PDB file of C-alpha atoms and ligand atoms in Angstrom:
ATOM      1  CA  UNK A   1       0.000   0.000   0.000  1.00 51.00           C
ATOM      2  CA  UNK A   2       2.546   2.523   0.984  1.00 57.00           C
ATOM      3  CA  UNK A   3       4.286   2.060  -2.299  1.00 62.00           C
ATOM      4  CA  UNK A   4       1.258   2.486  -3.977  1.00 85.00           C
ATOM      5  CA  UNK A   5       1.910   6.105  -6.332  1.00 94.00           C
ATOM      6  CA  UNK A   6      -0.855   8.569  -7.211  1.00 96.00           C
ATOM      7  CA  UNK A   7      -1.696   9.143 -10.295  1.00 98.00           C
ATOM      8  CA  UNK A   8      -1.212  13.015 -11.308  1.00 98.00           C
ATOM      9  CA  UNK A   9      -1.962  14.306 -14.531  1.00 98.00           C
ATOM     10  CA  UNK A  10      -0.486  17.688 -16.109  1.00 99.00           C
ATOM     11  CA  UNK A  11      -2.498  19.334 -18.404  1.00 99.00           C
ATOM     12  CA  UNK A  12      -0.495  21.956 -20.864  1.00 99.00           C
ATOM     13  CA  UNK A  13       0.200  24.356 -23.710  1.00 98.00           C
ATOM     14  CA  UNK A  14       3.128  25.992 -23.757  1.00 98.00           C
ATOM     15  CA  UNK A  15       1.440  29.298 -25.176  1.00 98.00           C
ATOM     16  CA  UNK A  16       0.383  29.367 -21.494  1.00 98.00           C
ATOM     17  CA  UNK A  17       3.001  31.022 -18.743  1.00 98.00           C
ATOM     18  CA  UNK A  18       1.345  29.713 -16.172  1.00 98.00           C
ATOM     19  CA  UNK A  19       1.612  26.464 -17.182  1.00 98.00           C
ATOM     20  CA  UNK A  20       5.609  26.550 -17.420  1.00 98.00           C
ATOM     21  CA  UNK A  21       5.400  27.407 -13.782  1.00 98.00           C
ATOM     22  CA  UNK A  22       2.751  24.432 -12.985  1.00 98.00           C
ATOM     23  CA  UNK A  23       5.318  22.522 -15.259  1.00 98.00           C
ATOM     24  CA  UNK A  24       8.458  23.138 -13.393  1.00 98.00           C
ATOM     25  CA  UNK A  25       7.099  22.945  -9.865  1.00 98.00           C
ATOM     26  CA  UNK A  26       5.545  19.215 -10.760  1.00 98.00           C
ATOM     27  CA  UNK A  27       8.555  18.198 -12.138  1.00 98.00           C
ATOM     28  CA  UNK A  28      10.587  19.464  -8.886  1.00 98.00           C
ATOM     29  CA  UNK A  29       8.253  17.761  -7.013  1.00 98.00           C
ATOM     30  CA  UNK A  30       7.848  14.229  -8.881  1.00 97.00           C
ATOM     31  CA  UNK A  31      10.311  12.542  -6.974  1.00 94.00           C
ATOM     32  CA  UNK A  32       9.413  14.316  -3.420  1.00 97.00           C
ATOM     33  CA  UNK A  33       6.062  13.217  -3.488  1.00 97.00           C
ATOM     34  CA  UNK A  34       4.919   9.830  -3.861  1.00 97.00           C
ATOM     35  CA  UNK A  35       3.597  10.121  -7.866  1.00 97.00           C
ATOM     36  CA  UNK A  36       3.623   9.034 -10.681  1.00 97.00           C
ATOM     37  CA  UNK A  37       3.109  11.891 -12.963  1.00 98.00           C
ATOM     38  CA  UNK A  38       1.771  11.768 -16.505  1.00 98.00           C
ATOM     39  CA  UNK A  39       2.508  14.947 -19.162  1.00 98.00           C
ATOM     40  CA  UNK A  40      -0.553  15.306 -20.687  1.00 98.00           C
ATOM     41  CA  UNK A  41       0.336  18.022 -23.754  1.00 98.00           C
ATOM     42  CA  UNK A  42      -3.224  19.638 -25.433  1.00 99.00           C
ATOM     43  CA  UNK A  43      -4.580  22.815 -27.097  1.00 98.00           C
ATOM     44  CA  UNK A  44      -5.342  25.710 -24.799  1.00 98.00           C
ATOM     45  CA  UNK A  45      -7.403  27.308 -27.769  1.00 97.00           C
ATOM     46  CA  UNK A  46      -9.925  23.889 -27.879  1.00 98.00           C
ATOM     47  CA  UNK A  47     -10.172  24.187 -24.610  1.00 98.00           C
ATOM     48  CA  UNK A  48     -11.220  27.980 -24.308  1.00 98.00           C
ATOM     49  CA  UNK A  49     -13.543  27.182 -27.351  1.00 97.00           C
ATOM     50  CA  UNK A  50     -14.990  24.042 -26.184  1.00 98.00           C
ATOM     51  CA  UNK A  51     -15.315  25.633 -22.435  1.00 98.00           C
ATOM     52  CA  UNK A  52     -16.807  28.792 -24.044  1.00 98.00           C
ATOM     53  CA  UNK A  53     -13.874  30.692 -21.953  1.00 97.00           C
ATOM     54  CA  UNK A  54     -11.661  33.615 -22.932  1.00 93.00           C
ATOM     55  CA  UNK A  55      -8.235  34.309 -22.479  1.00 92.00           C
ATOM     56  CA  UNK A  56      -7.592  36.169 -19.192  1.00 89.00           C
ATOM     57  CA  UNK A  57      -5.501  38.200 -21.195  1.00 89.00           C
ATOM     58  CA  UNK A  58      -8.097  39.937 -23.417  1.00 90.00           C
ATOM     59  CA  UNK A  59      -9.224  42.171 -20.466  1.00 94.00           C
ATOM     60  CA  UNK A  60      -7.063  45.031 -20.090  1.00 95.00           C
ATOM     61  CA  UNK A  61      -6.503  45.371 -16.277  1.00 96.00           C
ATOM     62  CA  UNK A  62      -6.002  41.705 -16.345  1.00 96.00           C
ATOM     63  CA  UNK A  63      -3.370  41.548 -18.352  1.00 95.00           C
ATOM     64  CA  UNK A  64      -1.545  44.418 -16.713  1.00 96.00           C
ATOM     65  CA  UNK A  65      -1.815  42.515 -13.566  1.00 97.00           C
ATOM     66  CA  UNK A  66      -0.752  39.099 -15.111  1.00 97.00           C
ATOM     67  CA  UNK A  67       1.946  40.579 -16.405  1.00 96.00           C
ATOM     68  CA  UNK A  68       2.979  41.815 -12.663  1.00 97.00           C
ATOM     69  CA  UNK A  69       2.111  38.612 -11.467  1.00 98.00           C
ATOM     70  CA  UNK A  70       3.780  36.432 -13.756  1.00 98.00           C
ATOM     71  CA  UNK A  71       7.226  38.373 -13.055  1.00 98.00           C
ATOM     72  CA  UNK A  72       6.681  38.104  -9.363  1.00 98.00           C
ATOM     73  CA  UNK A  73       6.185  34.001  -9.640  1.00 97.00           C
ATOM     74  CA  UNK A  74       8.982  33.806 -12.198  1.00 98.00           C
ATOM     75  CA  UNK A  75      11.322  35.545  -9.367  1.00 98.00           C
ATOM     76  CA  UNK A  76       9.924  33.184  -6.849  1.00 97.00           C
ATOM     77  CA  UNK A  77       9.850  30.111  -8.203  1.00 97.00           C
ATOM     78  CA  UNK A  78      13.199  30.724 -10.039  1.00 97.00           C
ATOM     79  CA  UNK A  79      11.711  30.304 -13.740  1.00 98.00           C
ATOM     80  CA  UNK A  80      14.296  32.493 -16.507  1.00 98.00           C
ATOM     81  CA  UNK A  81      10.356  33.825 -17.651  1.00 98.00           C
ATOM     82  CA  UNK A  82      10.231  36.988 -19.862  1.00 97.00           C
ATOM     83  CA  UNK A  83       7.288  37.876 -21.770  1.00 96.00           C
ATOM     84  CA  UNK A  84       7.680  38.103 -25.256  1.00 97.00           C
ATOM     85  CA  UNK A  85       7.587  42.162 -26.765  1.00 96.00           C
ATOM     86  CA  UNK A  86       4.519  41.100 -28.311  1.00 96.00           C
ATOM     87  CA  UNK A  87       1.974  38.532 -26.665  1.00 94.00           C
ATOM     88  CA  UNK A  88      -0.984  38.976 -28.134  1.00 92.00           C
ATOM     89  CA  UNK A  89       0.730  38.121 -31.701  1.00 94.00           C
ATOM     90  CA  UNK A  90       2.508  34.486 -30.559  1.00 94.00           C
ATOM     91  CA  UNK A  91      -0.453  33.789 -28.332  1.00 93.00           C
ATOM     92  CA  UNK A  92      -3.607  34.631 -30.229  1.00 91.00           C
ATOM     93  CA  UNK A  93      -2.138  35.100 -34.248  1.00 93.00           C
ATOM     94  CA  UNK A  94       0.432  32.654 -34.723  1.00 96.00           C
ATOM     95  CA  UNK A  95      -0.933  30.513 -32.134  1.00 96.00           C
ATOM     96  CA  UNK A  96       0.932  27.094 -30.514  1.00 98.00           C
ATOM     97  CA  UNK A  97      -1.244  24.330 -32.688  1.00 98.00           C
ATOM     98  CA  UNK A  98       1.686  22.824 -34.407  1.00 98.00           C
ATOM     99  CA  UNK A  99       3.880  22.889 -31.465  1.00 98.00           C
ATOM    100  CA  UNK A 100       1.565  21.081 -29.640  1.00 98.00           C
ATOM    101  CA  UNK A 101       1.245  18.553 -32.217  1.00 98.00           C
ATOM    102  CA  UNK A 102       5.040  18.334 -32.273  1.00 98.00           C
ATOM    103  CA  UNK A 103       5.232  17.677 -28.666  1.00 99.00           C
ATOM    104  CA  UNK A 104       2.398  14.903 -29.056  1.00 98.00           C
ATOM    105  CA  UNK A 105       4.612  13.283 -31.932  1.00 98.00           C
ATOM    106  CA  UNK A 106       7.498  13.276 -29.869  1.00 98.00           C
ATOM    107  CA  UNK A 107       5.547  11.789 -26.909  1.00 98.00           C
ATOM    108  CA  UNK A 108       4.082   9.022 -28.788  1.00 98.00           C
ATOM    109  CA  UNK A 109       7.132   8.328 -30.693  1.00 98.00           C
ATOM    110  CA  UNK A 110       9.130   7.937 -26.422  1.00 97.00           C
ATOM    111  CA  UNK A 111       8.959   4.461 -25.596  1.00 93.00           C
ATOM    112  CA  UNK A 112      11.520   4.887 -22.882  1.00 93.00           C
ATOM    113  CA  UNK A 113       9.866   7.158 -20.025  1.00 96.00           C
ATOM    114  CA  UNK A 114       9.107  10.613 -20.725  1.00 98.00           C
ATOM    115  CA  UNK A 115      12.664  12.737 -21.109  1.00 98.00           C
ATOM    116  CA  UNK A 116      11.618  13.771 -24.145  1.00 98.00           C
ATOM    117  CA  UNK A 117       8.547  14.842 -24.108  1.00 98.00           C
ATOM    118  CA  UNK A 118       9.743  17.589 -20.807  1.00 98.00           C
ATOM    119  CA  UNK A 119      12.844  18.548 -22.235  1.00 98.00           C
ATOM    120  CA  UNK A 120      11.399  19.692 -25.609  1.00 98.00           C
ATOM    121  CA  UNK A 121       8.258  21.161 -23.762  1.00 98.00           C
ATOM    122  CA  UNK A 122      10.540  23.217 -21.972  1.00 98.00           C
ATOM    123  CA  UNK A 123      12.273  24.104 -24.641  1.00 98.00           C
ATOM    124  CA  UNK A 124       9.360  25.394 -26.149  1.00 98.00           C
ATOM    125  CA  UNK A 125       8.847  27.183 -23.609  1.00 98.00           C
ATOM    126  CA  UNK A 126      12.338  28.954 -23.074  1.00 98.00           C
ATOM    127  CA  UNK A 127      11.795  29.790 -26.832  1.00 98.00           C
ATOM    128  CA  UNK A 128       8.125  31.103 -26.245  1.00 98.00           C
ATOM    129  CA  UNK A 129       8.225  32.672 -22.749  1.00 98.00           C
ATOM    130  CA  UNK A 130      12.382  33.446 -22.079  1.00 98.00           C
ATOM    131  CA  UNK A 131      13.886  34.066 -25.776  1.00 98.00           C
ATOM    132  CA  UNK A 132      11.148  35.846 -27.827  1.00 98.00           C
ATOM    133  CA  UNK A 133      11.624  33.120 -30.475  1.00 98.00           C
ATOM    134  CA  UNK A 134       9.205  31.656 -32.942  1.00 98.00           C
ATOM    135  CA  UNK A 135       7.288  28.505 -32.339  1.00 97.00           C
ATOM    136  CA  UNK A 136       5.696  28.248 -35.602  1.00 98.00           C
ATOM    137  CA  UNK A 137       8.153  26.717 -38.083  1.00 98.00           C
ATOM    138  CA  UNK A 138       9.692  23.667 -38.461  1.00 98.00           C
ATOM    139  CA  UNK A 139      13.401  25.155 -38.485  1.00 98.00           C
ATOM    140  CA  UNK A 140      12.236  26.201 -34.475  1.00 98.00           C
ATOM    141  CA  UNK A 141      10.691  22.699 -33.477  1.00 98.00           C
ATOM    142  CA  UNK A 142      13.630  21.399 -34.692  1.00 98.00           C
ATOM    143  CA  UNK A 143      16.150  23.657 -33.079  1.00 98.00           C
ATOM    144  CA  UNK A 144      14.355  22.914 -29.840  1.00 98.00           C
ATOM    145  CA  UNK A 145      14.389  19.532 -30.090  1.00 98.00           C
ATOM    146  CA  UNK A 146      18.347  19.554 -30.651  1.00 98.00           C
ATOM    147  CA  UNK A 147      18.437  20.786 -27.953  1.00 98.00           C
ATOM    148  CA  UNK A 148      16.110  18.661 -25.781  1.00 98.00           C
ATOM    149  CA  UNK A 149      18.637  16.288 -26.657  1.00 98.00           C
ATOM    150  CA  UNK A 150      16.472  14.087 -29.653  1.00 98.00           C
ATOM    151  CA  UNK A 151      18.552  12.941 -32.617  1.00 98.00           C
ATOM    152  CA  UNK A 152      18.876  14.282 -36.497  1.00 98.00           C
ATOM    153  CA  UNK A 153      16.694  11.169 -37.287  1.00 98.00           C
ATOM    154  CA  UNK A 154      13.953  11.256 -34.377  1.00 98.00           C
ATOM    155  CA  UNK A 155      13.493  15.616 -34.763  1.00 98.00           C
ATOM    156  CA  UNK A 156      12.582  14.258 -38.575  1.00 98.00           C
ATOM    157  CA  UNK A 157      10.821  11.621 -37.794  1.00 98.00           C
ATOM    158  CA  UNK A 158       8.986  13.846 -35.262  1.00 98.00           C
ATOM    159  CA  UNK A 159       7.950  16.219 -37.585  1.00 98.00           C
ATOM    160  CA  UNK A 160       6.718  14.125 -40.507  1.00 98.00           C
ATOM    161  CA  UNK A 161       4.617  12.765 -37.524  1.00 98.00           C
ATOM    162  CA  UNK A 162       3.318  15.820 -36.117  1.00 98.00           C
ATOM    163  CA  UNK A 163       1.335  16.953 -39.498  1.00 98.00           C
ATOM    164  CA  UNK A 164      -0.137  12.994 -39.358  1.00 98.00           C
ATOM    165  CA  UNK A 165      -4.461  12.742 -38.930  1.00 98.00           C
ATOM    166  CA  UNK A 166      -3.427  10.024 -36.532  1.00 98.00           C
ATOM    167  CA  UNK A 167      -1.522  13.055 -34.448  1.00 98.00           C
ATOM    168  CA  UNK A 168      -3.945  15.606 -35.308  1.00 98.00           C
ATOM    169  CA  UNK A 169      -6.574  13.408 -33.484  1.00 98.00           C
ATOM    170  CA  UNK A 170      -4.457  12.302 -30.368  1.00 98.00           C
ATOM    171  CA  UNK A 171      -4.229  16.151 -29.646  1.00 98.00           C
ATOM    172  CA  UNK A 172      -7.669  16.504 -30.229  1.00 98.00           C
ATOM    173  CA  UNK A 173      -8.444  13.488 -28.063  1.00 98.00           C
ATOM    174  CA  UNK A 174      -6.242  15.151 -25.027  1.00 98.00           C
ATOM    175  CA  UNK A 175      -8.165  17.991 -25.343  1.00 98.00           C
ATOM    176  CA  UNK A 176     -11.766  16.208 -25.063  1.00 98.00           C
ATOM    177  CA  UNK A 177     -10.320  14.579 -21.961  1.00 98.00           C
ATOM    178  CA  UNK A 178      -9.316  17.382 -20.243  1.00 98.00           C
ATOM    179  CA  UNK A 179     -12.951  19.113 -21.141  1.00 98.00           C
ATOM    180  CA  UNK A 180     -14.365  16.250 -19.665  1.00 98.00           C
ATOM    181  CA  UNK A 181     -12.491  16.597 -16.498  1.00 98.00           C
ATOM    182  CA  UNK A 182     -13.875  19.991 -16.445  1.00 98.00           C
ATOM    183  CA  UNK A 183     -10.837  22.187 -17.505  1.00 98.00           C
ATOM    184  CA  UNK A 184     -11.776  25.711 -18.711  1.00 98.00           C
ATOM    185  CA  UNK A 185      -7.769  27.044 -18.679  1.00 98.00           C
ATOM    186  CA  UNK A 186      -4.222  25.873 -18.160  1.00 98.00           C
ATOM    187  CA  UNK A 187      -2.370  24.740 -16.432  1.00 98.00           C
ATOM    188  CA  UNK A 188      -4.469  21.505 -14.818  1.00 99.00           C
ATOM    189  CA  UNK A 189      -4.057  19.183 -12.394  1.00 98.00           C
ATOM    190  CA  UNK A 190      -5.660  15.743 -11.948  1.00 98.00           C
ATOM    191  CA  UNK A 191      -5.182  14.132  -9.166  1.00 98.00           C
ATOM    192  CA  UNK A 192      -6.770  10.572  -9.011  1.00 98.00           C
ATOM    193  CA  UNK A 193      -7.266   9.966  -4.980  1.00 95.00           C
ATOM    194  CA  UNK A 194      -9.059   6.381  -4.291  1.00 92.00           C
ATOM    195  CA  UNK A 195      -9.708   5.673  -8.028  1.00 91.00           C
ATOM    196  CA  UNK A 196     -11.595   9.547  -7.852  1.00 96.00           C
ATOM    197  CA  UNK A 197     -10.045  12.361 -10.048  1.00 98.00           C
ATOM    198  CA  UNK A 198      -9.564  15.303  -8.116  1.00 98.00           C
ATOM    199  CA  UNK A 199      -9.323  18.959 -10.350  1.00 98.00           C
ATOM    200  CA  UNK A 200      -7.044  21.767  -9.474  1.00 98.00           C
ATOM    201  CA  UNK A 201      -6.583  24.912 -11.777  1.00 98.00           C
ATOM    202  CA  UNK A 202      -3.519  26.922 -11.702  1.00 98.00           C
ATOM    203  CA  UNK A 203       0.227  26.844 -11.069  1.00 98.00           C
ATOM    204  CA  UNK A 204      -0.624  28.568  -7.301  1.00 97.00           C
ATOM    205  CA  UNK A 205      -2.632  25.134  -5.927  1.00 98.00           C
ATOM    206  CA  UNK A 206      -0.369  22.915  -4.950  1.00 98.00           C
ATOM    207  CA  UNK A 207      -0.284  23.655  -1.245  1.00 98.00           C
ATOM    208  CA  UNK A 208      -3.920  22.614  -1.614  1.00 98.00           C
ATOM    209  CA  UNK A 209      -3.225  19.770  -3.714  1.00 98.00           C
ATOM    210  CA  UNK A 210      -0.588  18.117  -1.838  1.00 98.00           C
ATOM    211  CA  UNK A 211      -3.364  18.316   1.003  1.00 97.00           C
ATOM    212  CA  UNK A 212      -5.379  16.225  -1.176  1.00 97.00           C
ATOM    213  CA  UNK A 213      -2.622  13.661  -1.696  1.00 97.00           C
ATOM    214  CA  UNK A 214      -1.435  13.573   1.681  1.00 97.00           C
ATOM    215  CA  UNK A 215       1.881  15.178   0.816  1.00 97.00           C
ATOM    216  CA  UNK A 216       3.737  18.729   1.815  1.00 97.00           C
ATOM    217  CA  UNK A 217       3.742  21.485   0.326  1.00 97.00           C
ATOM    218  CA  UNK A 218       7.799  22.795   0.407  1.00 97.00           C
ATOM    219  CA  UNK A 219       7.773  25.422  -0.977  1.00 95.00           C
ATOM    220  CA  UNK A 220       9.031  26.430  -4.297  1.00 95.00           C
ATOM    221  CA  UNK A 221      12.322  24.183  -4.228  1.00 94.00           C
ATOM    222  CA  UNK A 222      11.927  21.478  -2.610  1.00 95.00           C
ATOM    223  CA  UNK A 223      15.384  19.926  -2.894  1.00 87.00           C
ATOM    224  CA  UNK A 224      16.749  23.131  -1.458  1.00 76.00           C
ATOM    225  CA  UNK A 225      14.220  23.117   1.861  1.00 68.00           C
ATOM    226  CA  UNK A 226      14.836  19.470   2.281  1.00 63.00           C
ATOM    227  CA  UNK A 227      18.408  19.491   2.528  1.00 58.00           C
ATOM    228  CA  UNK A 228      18.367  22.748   5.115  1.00 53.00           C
ATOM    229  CA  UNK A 229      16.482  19.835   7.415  1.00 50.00           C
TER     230      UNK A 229
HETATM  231  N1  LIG B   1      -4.083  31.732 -10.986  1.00 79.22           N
HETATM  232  C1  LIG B   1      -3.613  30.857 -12.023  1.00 79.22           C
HETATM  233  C2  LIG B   1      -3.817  31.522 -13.363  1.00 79.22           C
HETATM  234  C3  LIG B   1      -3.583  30.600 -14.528  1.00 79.22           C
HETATM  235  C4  LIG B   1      -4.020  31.239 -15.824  1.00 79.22           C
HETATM  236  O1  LIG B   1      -4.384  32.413 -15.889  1.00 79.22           O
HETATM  237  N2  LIG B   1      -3.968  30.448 -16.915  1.00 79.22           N
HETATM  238  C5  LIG B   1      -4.428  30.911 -18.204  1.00 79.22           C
HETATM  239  C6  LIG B   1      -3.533  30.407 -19.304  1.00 79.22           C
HETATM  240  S1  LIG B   1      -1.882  31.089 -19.126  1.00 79.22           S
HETATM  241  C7  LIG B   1      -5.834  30.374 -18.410  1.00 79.22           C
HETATM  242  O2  LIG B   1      -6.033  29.372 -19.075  1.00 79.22           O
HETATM  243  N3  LIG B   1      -6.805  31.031 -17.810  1.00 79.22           N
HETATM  244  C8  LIG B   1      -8.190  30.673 -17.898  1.00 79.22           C
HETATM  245  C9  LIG B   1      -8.987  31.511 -16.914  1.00 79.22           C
HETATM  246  O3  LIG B   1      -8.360  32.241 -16.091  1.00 79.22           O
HETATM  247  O4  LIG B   1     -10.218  31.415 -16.947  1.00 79.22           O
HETATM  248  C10 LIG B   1      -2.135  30.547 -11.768  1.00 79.22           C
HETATM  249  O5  LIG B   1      -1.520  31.215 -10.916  1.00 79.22           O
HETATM  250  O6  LIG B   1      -1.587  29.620 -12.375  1.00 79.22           O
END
């Protein structure tokens, strides 16, 4: 029983800030907590569509305040995040469908764990939210993905992949699940507690969510508290 590991689901796009954050505090805290955690890569745009939601973003005091907010969290949880000089053109014109369908070829092309799939996800992200960089062309999957540490032959294997129908649909498929688990925005969590999934919204739950799984909450680096023990 005690070696029994929860089941915890990340939900994410990386045209989404807040989901880098969710993204690096989860994977600080996989192996503190007793989980097994599952990257679960989907469209932030089907989901504000299929939730009838909007962007947070589109309302002006909003997004001066997410903007303050997001640089405060970056400084405390130690992300490099710097908004790019113009958001509203990478996040609602050019957009992050094909990346995400790159990241969904390159997970279902990993038979061997799930390295991958984070290190070019980050990636992404560094490009997206650190570097100003584009996420829309192959030349940029593909630089990301050298450096997420794939191989000449898997980055072109990966992207023949990502224009597939049958990759098309798995990323369409990820996004139906997470609208079925109720998920209006990103990042989200699913936490499956005695066979019962258990939704959390937001990189700023966890305190709440390791409640729920009968974990602590450590703060933002948990390596770093435990070893001041
Ligand atoms: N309070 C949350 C905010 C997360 C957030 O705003 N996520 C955006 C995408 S970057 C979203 O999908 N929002 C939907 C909404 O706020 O309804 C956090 O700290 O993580």
């Amino acid at each position: 029983k005690m070696t029994s590991k929860k089941v915890v689901e990340l939900f994410y796009d990386v045209v989404s800030p807040y989901s880098w954050l969710g993204f690096e505090i989860i994977c600080r805290y996989r192996n503190v907590w007793n989980i097994n955690l599952k990257f679960r890569p989907a469209f932030l745009g089907g989901i504000m569509q299929g939730a009838g939601n909007k962007p947070p973003g589109l309302v002006p005091n909003k997004f001066a305040y997410m903007t303050k907010d997001l640089h405060r969290l970056a400084n405390y949880f130690s992300v490099p995040l710097h908004p790019p000089a113009d958001p509203f053109e990478v996040m609602f014109q050019k957009g992050t469908l094909s990346a995400m369908r790159f990241v969904t070829a390159v997970q279902h092309m990993e038979t061997d764990g799930d390295k991958q799939v984070e290190q070019v996800s980050r990636e992404l992200w560094r490009r997206i939210w650190s570097e100003d960089k584009d996420v829309t062309k192959p030349e940029s999957f593909s630089e990301a993905a050298k450096k997420a540490g794939l191989s000449d032959d898997e980055i072109e294997k990966a992207l023949e992949l990502s224009t597939s129908q049958e990759i098309k649909d798995k990323l369409k498929r990820s996004t139906e699940e997470a609208l079925n688990y109720g998920a209006f925005g990103f990042p989200m969590l699913i936490c499956h507690v005695d066979g019962k999934p258990e939704m959390f919204f937001g990189s700023d739950r966890f305190e709440l969510m390791a409640n729920c799984i009968g974990e602590k909450w450590l703060g933002p680096n948990p390596d770093r508290s435990a070893s001041r023990l």
